GROMACS .gro file of C-alpha atoms in nm:
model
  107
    1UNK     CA    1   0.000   0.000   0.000
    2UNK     CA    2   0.292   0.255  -0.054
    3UNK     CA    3   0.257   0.338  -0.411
    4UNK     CA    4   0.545   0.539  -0.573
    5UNK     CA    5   0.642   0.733  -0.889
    6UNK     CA    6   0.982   0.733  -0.945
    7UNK     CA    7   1.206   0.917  -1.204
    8UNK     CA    8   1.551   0.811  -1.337
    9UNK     CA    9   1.770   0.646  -1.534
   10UNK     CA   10   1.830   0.270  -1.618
   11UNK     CA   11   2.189   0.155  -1.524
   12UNK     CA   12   2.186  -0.222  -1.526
   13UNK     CA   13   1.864  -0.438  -1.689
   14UNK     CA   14   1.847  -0.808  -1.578
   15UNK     CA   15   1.606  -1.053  -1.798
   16UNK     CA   16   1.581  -1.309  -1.565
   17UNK     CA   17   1.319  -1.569  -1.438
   18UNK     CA   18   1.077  -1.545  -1.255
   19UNK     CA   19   1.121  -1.189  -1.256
   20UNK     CA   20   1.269  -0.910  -1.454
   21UNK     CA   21   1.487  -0.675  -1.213
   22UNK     CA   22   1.532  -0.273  -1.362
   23UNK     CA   23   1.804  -0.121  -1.184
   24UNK     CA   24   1.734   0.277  -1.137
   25UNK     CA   25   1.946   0.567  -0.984
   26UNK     CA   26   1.663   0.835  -0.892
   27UNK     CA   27   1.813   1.194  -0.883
   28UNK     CA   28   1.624   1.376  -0.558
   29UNK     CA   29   1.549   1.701  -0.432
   30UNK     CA   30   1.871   1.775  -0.291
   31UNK     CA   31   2.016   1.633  -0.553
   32UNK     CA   32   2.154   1.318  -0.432
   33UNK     CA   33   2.107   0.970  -0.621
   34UNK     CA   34   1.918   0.737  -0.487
   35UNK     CA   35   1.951   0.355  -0.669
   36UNK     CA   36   1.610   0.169  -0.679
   37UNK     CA   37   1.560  -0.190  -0.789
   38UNK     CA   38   1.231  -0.213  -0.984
   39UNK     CA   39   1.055  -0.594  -1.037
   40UNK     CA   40   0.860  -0.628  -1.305
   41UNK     CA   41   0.734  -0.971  -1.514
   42UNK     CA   42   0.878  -1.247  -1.717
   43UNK     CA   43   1.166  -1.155  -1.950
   44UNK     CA   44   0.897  -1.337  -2.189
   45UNK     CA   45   0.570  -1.107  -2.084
   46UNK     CA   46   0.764  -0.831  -2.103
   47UNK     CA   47   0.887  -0.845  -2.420
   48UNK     CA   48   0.530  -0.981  -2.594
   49UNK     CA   49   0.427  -0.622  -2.410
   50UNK     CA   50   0.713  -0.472  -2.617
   51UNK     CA   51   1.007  -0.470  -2.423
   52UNK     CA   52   1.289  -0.485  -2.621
   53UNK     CA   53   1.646  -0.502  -2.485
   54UNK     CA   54   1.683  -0.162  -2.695
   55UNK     CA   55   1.354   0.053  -2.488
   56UNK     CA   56   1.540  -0.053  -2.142
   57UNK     CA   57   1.921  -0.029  -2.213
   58UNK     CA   58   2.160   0.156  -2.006
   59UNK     CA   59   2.134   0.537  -1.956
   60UNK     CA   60   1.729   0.553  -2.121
   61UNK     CA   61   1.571   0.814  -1.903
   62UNK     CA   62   1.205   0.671  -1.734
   63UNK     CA   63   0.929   0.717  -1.512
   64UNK     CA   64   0.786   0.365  -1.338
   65UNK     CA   65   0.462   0.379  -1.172
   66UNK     CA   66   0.459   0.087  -0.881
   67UNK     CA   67   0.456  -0.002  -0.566
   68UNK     CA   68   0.696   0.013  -0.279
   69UNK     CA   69   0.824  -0.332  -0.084
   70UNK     CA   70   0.665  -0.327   0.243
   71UNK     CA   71   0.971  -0.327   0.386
   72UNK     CA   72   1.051   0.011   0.307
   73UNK     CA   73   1.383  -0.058   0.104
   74UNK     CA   74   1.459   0.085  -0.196
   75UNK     CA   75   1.294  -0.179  -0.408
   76UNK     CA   76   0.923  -0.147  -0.592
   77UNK     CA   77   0.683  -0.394  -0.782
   78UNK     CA   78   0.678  -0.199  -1.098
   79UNK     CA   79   0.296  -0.152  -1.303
   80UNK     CA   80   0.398   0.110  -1.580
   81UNK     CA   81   0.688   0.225  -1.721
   82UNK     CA   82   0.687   0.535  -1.939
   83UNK     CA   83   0.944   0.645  -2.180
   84UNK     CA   84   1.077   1.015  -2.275
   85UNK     CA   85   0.857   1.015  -2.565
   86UNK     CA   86   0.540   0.919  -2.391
   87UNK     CA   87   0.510   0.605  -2.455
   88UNK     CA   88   0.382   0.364  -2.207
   89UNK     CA   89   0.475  -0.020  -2.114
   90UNK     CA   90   0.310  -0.217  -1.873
   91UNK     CA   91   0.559  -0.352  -1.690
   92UNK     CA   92   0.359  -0.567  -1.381
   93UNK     CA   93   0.143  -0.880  -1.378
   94UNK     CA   94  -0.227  -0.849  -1.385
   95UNK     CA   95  -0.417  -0.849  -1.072
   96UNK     CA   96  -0.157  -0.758  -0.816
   97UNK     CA   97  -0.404  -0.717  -0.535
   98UNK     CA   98  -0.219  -0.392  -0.475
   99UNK     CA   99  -0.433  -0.108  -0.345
  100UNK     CA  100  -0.623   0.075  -0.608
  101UNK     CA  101  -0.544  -0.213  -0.854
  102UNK     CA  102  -0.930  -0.274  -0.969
  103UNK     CA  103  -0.928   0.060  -1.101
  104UNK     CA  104  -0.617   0.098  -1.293
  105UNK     CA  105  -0.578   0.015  -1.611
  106UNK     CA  106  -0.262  -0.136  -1.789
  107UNK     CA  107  -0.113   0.079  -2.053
   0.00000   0.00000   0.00000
């Protein structure tokens, strides 16, 4: 129930089972970097959603819509993922049960 929006850029992608890991250093306020580990699906779902190992390489600038780990670290269950030019890539697995999940749509 800690839903976050985080900004940054990819520095290490890994397509592995079960789970694809996005690693992201997030730039904050005051300017420090803050690295985030982002899950998302399959290497396989995400790439008949449209991943390609070119839209997620090193240094691509993104926005990921997700969830936090209920453990507070710097880790989230990612839903979307949206590119500089707008374009958006669901990134999670349907039905999450994560708050507010009913009423959000996949991109």
């Amino acid at each position: 129930d800690q839903p976050v929006i985080l900004k940054g850029t990819i520095t290490r992608m890994e397509w592995i089972n079960p789970h694809t890991w996005m690693h992201v250093d997030v730039v904050n306020e005051d300017g420090t970097v803050t690295p985030w580990m982002i899950e998302g699906g399959t290497p396989n779902t995400l790439m008949r959603r449209g991943f390609t190992m070119e839209t997620v390489k090193v240094g691509t600038e993104i926005t990921v819509d997700g969830f936090r780990a209920r453990n507070g670290a710097n880790r989230a269950n990612g839903r979307d993922l949206v590119l500089a030019d707008g374009s958006r890539l669901f990134m999670g697995s349907l039905g999450t049960n994560a708050p507010g999940d009913e009423e959000r749509e996949p991109a």
